[in-house]
PDB file of C-alpha atoms in Angstrom:
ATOM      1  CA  UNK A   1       0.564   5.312 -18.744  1.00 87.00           C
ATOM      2  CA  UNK A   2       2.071   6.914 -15.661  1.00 91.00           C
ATOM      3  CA  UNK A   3       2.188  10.467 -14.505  1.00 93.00           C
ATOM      4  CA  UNK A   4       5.496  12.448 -15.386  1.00 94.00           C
ATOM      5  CA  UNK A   5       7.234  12.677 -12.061  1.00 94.00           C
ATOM      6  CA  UNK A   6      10.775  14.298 -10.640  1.00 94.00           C
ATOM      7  CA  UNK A   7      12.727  13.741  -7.550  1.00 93.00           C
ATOM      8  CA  UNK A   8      14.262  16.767  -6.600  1.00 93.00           C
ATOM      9  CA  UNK A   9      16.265  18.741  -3.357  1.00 91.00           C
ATOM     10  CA  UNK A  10      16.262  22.055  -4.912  1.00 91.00           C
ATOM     11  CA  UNK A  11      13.096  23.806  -5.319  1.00 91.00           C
ATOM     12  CA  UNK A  12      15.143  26.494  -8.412  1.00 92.00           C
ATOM     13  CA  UNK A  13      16.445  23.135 -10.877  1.00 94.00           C
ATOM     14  CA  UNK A  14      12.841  21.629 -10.577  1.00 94.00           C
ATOM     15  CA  UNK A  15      11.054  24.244 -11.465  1.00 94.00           C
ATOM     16  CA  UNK A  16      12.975  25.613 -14.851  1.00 94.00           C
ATOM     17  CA  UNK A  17      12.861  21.872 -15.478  1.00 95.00           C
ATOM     18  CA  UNK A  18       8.729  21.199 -14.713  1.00 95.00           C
ATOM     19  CA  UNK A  19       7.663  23.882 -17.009  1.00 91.00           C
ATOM     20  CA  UNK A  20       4.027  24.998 -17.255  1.00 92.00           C
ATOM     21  CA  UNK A  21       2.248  21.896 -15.953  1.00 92.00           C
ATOM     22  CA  UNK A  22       0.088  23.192 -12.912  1.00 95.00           C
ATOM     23  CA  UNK A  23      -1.557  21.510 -10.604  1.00 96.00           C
ATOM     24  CA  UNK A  24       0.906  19.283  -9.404  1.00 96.00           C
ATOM     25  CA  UNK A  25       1.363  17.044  -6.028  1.00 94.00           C
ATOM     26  CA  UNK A  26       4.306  16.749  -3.817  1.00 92.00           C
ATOM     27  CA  UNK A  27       4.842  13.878  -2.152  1.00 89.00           C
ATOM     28  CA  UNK A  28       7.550  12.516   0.468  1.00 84.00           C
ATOM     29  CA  UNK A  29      10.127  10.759  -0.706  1.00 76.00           C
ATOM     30  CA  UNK A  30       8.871   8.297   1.682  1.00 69.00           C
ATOM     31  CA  UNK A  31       5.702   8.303   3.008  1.00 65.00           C
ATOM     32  CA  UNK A  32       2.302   6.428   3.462  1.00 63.00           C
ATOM     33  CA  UNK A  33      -0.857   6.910   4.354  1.00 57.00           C
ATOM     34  CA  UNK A  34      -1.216  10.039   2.630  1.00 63.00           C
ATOM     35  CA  UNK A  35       0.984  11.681   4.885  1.00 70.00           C
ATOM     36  CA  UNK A  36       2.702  15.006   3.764  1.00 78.00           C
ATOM     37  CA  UNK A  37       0.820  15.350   0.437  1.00 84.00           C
ATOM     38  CA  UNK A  38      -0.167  18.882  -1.056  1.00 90.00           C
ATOM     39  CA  UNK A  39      -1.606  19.601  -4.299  1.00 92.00           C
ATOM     40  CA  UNK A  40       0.415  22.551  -5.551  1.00 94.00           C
ATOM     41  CA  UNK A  41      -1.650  25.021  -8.116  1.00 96.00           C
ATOM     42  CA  UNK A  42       1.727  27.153  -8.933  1.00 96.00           C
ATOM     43  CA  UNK A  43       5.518  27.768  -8.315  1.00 95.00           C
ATOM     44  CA  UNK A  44       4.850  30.573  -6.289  1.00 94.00           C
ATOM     45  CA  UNK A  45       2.781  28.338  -3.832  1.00 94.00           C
ATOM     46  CA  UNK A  46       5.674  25.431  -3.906  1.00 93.00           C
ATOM     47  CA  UNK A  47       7.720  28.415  -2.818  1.00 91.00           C
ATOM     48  CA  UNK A  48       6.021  29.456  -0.078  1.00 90.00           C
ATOM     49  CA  UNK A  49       5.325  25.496   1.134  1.00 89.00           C
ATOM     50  CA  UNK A  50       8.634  24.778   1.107  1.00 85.00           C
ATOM     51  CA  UNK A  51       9.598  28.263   2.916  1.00 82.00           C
ATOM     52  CA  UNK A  52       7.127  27.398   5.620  1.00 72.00           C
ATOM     53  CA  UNK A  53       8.777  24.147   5.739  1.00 61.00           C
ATOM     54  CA  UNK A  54      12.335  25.330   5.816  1.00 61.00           C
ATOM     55  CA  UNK A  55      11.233  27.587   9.100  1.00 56.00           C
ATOM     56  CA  UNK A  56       9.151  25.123  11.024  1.00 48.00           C
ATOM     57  CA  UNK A  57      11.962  22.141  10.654  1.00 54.00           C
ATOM     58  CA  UNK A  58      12.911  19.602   8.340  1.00 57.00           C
ATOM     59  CA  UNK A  59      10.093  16.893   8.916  1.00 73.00           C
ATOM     60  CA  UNK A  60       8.413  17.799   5.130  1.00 77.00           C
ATOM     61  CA  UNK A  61      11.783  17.182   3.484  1.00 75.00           C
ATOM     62  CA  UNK A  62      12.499  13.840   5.975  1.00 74.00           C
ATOM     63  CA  UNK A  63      14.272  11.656   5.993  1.00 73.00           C
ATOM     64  CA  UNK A  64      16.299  12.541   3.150  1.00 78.00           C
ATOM     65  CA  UNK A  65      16.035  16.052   1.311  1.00 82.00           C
ATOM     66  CA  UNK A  66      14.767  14.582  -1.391  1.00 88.00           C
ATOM     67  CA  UNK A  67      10.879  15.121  -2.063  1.00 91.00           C
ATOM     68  CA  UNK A  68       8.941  13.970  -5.654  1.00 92.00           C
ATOM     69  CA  UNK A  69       6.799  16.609  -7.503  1.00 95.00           C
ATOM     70  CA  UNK A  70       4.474  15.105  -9.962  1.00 95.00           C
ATOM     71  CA  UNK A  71       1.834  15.502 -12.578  1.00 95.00           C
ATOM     72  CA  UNK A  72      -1.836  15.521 -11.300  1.00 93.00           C
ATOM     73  CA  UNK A  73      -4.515  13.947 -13.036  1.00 91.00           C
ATOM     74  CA  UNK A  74      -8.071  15.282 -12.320  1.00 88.00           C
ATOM     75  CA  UNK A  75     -10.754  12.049 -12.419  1.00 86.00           C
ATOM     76  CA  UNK A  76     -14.013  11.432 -11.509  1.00 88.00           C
ATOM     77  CA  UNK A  77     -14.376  11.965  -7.778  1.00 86.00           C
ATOM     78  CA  UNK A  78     -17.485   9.544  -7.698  1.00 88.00           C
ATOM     79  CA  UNK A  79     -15.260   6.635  -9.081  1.00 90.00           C
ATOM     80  CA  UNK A  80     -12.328   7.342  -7.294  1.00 92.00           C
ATOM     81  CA  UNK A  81      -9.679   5.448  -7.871  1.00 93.00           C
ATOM     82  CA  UNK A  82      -8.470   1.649  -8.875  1.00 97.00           C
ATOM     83  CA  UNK A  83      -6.028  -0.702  -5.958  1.00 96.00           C
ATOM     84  CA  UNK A  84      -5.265  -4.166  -6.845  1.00 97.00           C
ATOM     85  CA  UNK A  85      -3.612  -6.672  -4.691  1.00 95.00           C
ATOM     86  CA  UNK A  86      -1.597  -9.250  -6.025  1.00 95.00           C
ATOM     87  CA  UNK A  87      -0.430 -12.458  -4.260  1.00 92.00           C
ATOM     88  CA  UNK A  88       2.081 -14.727  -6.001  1.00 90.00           C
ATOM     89  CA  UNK A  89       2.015 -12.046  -9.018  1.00 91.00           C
ATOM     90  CA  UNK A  90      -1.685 -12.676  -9.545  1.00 94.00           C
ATOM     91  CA  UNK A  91      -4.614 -10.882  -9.188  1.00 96.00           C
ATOM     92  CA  UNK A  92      -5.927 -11.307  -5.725  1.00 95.00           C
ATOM     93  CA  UNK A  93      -9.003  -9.019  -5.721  1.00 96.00           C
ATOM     94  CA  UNK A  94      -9.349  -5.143  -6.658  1.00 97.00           C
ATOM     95  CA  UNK A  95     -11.026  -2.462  -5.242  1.00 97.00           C
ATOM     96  CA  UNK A  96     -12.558   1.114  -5.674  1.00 96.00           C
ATOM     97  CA  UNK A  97     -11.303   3.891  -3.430  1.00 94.00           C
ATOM     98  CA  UNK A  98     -13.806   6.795  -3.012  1.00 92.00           C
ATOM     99  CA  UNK A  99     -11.976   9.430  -1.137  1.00 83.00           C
ATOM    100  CA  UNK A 100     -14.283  12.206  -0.755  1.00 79.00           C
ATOM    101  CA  UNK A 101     -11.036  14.269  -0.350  1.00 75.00           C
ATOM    102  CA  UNK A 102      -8.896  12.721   1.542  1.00 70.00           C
ATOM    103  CA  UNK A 103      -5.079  11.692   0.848  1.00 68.00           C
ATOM    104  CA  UNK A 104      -4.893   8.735   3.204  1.00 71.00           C
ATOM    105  CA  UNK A 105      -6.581   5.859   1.122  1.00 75.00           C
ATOM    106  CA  UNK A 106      -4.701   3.442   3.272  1.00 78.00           C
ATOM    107  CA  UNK A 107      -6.957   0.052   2.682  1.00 81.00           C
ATOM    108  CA  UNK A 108      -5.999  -1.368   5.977  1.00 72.00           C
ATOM    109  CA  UNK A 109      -8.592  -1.779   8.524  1.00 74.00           C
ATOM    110  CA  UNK A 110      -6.384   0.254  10.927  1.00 73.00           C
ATOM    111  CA  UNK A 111      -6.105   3.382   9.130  1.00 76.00           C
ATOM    112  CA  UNK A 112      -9.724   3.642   7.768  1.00 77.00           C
ATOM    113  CA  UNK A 113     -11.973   0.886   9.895  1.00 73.00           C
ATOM    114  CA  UNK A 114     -15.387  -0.338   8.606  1.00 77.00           C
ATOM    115  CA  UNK A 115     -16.583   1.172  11.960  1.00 72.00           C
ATOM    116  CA  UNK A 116     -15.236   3.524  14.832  1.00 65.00           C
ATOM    117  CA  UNK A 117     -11.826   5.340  15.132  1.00 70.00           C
ATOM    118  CA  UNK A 118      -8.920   5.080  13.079  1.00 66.00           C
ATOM    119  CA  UNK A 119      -5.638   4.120  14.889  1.00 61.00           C
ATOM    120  CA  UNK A 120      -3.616   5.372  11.617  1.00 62.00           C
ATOM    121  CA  UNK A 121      -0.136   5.855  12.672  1.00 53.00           C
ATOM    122  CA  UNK A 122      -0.033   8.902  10.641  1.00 56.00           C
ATOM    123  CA  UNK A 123      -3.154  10.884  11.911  1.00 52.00           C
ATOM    124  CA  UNK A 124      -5.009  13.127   9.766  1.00 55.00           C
ATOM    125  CA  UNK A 125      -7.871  15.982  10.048  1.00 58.00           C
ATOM    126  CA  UNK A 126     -10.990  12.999   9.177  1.00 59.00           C
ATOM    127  CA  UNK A 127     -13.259  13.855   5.827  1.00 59.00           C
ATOM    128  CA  UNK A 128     -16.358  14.879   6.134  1.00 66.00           C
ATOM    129  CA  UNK A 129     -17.498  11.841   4.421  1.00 79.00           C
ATOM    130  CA  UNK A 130     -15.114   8.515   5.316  1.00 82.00           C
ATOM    131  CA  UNK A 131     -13.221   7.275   2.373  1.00 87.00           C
ATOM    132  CA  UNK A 132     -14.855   4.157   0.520  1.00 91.00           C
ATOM    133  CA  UNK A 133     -13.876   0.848  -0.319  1.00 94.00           C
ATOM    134  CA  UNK A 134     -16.117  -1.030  -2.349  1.00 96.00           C
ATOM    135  CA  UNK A 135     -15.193  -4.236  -4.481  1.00 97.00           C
ATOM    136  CA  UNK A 136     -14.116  -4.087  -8.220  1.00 97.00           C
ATOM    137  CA  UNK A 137     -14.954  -6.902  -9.859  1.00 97.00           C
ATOM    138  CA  UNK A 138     -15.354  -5.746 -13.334  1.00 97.00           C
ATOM    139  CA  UNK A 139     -11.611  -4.428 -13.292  1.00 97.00           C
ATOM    140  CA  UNK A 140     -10.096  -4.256 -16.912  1.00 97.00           C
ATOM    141  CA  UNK A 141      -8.657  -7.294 -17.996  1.00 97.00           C
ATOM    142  CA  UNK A 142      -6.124  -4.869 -19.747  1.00 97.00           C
ATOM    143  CA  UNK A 143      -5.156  -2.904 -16.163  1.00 98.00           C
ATOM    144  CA  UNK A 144      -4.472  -6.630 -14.366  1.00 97.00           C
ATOM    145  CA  UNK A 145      -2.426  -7.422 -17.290  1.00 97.00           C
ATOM    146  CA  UNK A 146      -0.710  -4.313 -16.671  1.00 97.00           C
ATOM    147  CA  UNK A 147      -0.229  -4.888 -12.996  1.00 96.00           C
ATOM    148  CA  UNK A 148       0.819  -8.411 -13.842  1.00 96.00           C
ATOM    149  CA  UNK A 149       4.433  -7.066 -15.602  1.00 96.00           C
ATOM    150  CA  UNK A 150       4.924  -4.681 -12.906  1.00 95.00           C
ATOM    151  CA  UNK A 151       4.969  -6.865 -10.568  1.00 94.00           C
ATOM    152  CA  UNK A 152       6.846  -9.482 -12.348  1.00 94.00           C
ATOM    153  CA  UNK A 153       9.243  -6.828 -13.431  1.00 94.00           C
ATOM    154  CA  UNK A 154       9.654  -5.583  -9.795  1.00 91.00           C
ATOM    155  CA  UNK A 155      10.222  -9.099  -8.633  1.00 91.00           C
ATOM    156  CA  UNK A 156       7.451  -8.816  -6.573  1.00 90.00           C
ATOM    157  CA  UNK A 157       5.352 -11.479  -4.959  1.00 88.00           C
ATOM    158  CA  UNK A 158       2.605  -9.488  -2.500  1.00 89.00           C
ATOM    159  CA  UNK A 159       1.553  -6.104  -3.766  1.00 91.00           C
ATOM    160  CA  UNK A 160      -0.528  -3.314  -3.976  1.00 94.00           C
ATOM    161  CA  UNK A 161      -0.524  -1.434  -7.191  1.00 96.00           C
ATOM    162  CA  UNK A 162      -3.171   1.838  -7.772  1.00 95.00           C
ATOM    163  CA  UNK A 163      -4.382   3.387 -10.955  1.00 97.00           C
ATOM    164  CA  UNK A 164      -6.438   6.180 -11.791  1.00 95.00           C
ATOM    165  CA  UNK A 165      -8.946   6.770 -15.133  1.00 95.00           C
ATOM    166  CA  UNK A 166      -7.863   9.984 -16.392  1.00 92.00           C
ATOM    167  CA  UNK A 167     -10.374  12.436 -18.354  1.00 90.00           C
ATOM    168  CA  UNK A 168      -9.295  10.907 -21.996  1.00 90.00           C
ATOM    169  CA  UNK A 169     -10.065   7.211 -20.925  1.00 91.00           C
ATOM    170  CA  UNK A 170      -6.493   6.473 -20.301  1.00 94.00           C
ATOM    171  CA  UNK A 171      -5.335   4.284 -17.376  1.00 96.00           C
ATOM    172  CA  UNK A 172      -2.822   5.873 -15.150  1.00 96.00           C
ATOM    173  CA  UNK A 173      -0.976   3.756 -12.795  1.00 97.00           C
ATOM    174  CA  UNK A 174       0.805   6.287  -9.955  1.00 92.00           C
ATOM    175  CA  UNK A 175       1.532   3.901  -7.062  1.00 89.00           C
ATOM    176  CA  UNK A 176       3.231   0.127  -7.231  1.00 91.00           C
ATOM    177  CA  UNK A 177       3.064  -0.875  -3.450  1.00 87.00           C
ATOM    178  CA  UNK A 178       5.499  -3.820  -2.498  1.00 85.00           C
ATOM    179  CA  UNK A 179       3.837  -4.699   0.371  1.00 79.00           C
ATOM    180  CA  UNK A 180       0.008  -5.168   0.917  1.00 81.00           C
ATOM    181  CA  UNK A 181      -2.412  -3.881   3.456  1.00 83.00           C
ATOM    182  CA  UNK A 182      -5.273  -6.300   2.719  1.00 89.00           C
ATOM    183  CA  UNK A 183      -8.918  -5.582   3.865  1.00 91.00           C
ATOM    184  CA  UNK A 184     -10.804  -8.281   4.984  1.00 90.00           C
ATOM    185  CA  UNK A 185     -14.448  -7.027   3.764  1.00 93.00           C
ATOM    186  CA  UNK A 186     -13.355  -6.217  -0.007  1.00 95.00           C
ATOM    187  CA  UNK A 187     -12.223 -10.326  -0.228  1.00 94.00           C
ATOM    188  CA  UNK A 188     -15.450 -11.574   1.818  1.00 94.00           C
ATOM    189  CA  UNK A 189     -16.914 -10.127  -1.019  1.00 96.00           C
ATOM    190  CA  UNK A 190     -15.114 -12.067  -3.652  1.00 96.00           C
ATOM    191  CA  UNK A 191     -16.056 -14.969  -1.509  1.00 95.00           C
ATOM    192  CA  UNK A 192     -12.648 -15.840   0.932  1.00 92.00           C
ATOM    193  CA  UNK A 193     -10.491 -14.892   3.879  1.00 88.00           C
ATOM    194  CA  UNK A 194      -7.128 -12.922   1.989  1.00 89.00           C
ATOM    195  CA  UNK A 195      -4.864 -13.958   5.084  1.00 84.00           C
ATOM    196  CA  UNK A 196      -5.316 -17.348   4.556  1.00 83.00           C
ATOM    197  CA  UNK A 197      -4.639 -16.752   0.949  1.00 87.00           C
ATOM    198  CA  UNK A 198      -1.214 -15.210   2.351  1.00 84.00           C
ATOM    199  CA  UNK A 199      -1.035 -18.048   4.579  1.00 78.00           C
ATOM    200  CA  UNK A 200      -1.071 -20.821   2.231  1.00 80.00           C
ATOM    201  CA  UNK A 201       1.482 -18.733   0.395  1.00 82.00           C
ATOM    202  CA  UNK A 202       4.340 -18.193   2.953  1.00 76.00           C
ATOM    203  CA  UNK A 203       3.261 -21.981   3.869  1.00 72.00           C
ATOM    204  CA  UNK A 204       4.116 -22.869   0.361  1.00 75.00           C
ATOM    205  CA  UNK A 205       7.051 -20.960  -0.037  1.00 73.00           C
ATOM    206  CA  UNK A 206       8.610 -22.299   3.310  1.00 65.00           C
ATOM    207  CA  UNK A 207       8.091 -25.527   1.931  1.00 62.00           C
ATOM    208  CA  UNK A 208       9.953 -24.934  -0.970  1.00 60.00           C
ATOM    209  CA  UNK A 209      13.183 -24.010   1.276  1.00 54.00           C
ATOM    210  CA  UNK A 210      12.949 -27.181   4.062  1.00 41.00           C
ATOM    211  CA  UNK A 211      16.559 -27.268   5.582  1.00 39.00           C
ATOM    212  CA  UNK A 212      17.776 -30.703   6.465  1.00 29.00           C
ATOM    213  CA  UNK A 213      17.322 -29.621  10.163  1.00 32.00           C
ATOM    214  CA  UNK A 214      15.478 -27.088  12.169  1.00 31.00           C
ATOM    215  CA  UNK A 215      17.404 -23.369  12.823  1.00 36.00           C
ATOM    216  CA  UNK A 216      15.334 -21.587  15.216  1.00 37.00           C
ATOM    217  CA  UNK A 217      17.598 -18.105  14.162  1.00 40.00           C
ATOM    218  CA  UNK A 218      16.674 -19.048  10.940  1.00 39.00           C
ATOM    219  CA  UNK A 219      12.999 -18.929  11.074  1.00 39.00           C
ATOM    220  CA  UNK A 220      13.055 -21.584   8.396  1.00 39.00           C
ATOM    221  CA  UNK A 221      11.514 -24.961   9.281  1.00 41.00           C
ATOM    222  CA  UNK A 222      13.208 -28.139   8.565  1.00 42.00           C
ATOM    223  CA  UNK A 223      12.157 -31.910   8.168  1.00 42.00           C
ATOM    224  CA  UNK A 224      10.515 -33.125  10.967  1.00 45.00           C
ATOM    225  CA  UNK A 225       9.312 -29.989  12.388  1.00 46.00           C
ATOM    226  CA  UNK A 226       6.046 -29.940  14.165  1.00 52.00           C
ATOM    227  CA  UNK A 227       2.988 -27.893  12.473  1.00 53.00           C
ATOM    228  CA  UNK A 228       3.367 -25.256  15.595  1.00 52.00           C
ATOM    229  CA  UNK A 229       7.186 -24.935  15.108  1.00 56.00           C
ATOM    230  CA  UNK A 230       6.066 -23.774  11.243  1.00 55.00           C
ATOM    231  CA  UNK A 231       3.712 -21.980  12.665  1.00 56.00           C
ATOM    232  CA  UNK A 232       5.810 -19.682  14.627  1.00 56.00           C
ATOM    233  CA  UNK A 233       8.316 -19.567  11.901  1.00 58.00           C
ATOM    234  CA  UNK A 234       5.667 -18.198   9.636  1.00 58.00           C
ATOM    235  CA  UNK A 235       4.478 -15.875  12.482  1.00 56.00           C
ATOM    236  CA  UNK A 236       8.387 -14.311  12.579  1.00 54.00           C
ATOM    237  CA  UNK A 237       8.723 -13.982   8.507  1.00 52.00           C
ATOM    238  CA  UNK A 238       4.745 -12.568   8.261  1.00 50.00           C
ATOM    239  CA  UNK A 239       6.182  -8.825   8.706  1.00 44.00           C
ATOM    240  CA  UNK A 240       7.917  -9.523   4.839  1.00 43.00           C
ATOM    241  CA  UNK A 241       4.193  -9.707   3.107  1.00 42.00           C
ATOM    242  CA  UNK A 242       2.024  -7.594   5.468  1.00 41.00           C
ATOM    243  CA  UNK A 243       2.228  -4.443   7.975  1.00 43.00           C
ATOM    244  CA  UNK A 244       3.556  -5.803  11.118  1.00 39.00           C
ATOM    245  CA  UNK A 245       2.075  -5.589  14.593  1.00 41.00           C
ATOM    246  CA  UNK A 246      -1.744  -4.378  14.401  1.00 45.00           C
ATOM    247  CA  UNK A 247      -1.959  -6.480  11.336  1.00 53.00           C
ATOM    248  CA  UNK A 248      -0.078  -9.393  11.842  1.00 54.00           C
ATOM    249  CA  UNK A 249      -2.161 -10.545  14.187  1.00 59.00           C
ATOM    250  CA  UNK A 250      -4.945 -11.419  11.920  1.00 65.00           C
ATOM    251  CA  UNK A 251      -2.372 -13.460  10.143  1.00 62.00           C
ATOM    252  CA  UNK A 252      -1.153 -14.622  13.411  1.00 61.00           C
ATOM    253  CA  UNK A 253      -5.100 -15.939  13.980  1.00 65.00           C
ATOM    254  CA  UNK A 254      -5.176 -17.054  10.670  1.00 67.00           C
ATOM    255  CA  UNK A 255      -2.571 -19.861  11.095  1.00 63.00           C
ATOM    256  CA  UNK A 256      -4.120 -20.794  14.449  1.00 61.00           C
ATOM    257  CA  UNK A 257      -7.300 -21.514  13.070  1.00 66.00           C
ATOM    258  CA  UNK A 258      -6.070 -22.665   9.252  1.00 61.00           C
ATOM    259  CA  UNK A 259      -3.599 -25.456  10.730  1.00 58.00           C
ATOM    260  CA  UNK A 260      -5.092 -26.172  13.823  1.00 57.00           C
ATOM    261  CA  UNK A 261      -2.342 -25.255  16.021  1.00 54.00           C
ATOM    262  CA  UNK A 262      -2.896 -23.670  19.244  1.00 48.00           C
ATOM    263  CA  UNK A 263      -0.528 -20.402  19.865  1.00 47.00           C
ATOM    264  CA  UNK A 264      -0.029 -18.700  23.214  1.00 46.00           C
ATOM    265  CA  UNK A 265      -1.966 -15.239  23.175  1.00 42.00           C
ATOM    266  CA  UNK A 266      -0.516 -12.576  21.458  1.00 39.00           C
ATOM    267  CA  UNK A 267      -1.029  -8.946  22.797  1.00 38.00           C
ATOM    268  CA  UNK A 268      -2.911  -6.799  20.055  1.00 36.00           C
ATOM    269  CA  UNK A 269      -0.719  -4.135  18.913  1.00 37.00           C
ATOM    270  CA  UNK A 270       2.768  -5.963  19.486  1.00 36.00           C
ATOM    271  CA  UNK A 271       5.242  -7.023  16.810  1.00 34.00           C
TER     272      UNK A 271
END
C-alpha cells in the first residue's frame, strides 16, 4: 500500500479535491532531512500555514511552487518506522527508526551521530529524546519483496526505501530514496562494513565498462590502469551512490584500506 498523495500549487483545487481526510502532512516538493514538514489537522490550518508562508517569503513553496499534501498514517510510536537499503537491487540490511517526534530520520551519521552534535545541513530544534536506529533483522520477507520491484521498477541500483505498519496491519511504503545514506553501526551489526559493500559494487560495475584506454575526463578506467588510477576514478563517480563530501570520505577511506592503495589526504568536509 501507499498513502494517497497530491502535488499541488493552489491551496483552493487541493482542497475541494482532498475531501474529509484530516490529519494530513505537507511536504516539499523537494526536501530531506525532514526539512519543511507539518502535520496539518484541518484546511483552515493549511490556510493559515501557507498565509504565513506567502508573507514571510517563498522558501516553504521552494524551489518550485509545487508542494505534496498527503495522507497520514498514525503507527506505533515505540516501533517507529521500517528503512531498507538496497545495493545492486538487493536487500542490504534494514533498520528501525524510533523518532520520538522528530521529522528528520536522516540515517546518516551526519545528521543524527551515534554521539555528539549533528552537522545536519538542514538544522532542526533537537528532540527531547534523539531519534533511534536499531537493526531489523526480522524484516518481512513480504516488505523486501516489495522493495525489491520498486527498485527494479525505478531502475534503481543503491536505495533507501521506508515503510510504515499502519493500525490495520497493513504495510505502507511512503518514501523510495534513490540514493542511500548508509550507517555504519546498523551493518556492524549484521556483521560488515556497508562502504565496502558499495565499494566492491562501483568496483564491479567499472569493470564491466573498461575502455580500451584510460580518459582521465572520463572517470572511467581502462586496461592497464593502475589500482590507484581506479581508485581515484571511483573516488570522482562515489557522489552517484552516496551523499557527497562529509560522506564520501568514508568511502574515500574505504578504497584506501580495501585495495591497498595509498591516497593523498583528503580534507573532511570537501567534495
Amino acid at each position: 500500500a501507499h498513502p494517497r498523495s497530491m502535488a499541488f500549487n493552489d491551496v483552493d483545487t487541493v482542497l475541494a479535491r482532498w475531501g474529509d481526510r484530516w490529519p494530513a502532512l505537507i511536504k516539499p516538493e523537494k526536501g530531506g532531512s525532514g526539512a519543511r514538514m507539518y502535520l496539518i489537522q484541518s484546511p483552515a490550518e493549511l490556510r493559515r500555514l501557507l498565509g504565513r508562508a506567502e508573507q514571510a517569503g517563498p522558501d516553504l513553496w521552494f524551489p518550485d511552487n509545487l508542494l505534496l499534501l498527503q495522507e497520514y498514517f498514525p503507527v506505533d510510536p515505540s516501533r517507529g518506522i521500517v528503512r531498507m537499503e538496497f545495493l545492486g537491487g538487493k536487500l542490504l540490511y534494514a533498520m528501525r527508526v524510533i523518532s520520538h517526534g522528530a521529522f528528520n530520520l536522516c540515517p546518516s551519521e551526519v545528521c543524527n551521530p551515534e554521539t555528539g552534535e549533528s552537522l545536519c545541513a538542514v538544522p532542526e530544534a533537537a528532540p527531547a529524546v534523539p531519534v533511534e536506529f536499531l537493526p531489523y533483522p526480522e524484516v518481512p520477507a513480504s516488505a523486501v519483496e516489495t522493495g525489491e520491484r520498486l527498485m527494479d521498477g525505478g531502475g534503481l541500483d543503491v536505495g533507501g526505501i521506508e515503510y510504515i505498519e499502519a493500525e490495520d496491519g497493513r504495510l505502507v511504503f511512503y518514501d523510495i530514496n534513490a540514493n542511500s545514506n548508509l550507517r555504519a553501526p546498523i551493518a556492524r551489526a549484521f556483521g560488515f562494513d556497508p562502504f565496502e559493500r558499495v565499494v566492491d559494487f562501483c568496483w564491479h560495475k567499472l569493470a564491466g565498462k573498461v575502455p580500451l584506454r584510460y580518459d582521465s575526463g572520463s572517470h572511467v578506467p581502462g586496461k592497464g590502469t593502475s589500482n590507484v588510477q581506479i581508485v581515484r576514478a571511483l573516488c570522482s563517480t562515489i557522489g552517484g551512490y552516496a551523499r557527497v563530501r562529509t560522506d564520501s570520505l568514508r568511502f574515500i577511506e574505504a578504497l584506501a584500506s580495501r585495495y591497498d592503495c595509498h591516497l593523498d589526504p583528503v580534507r573532511r568536509g570537501g567534495p
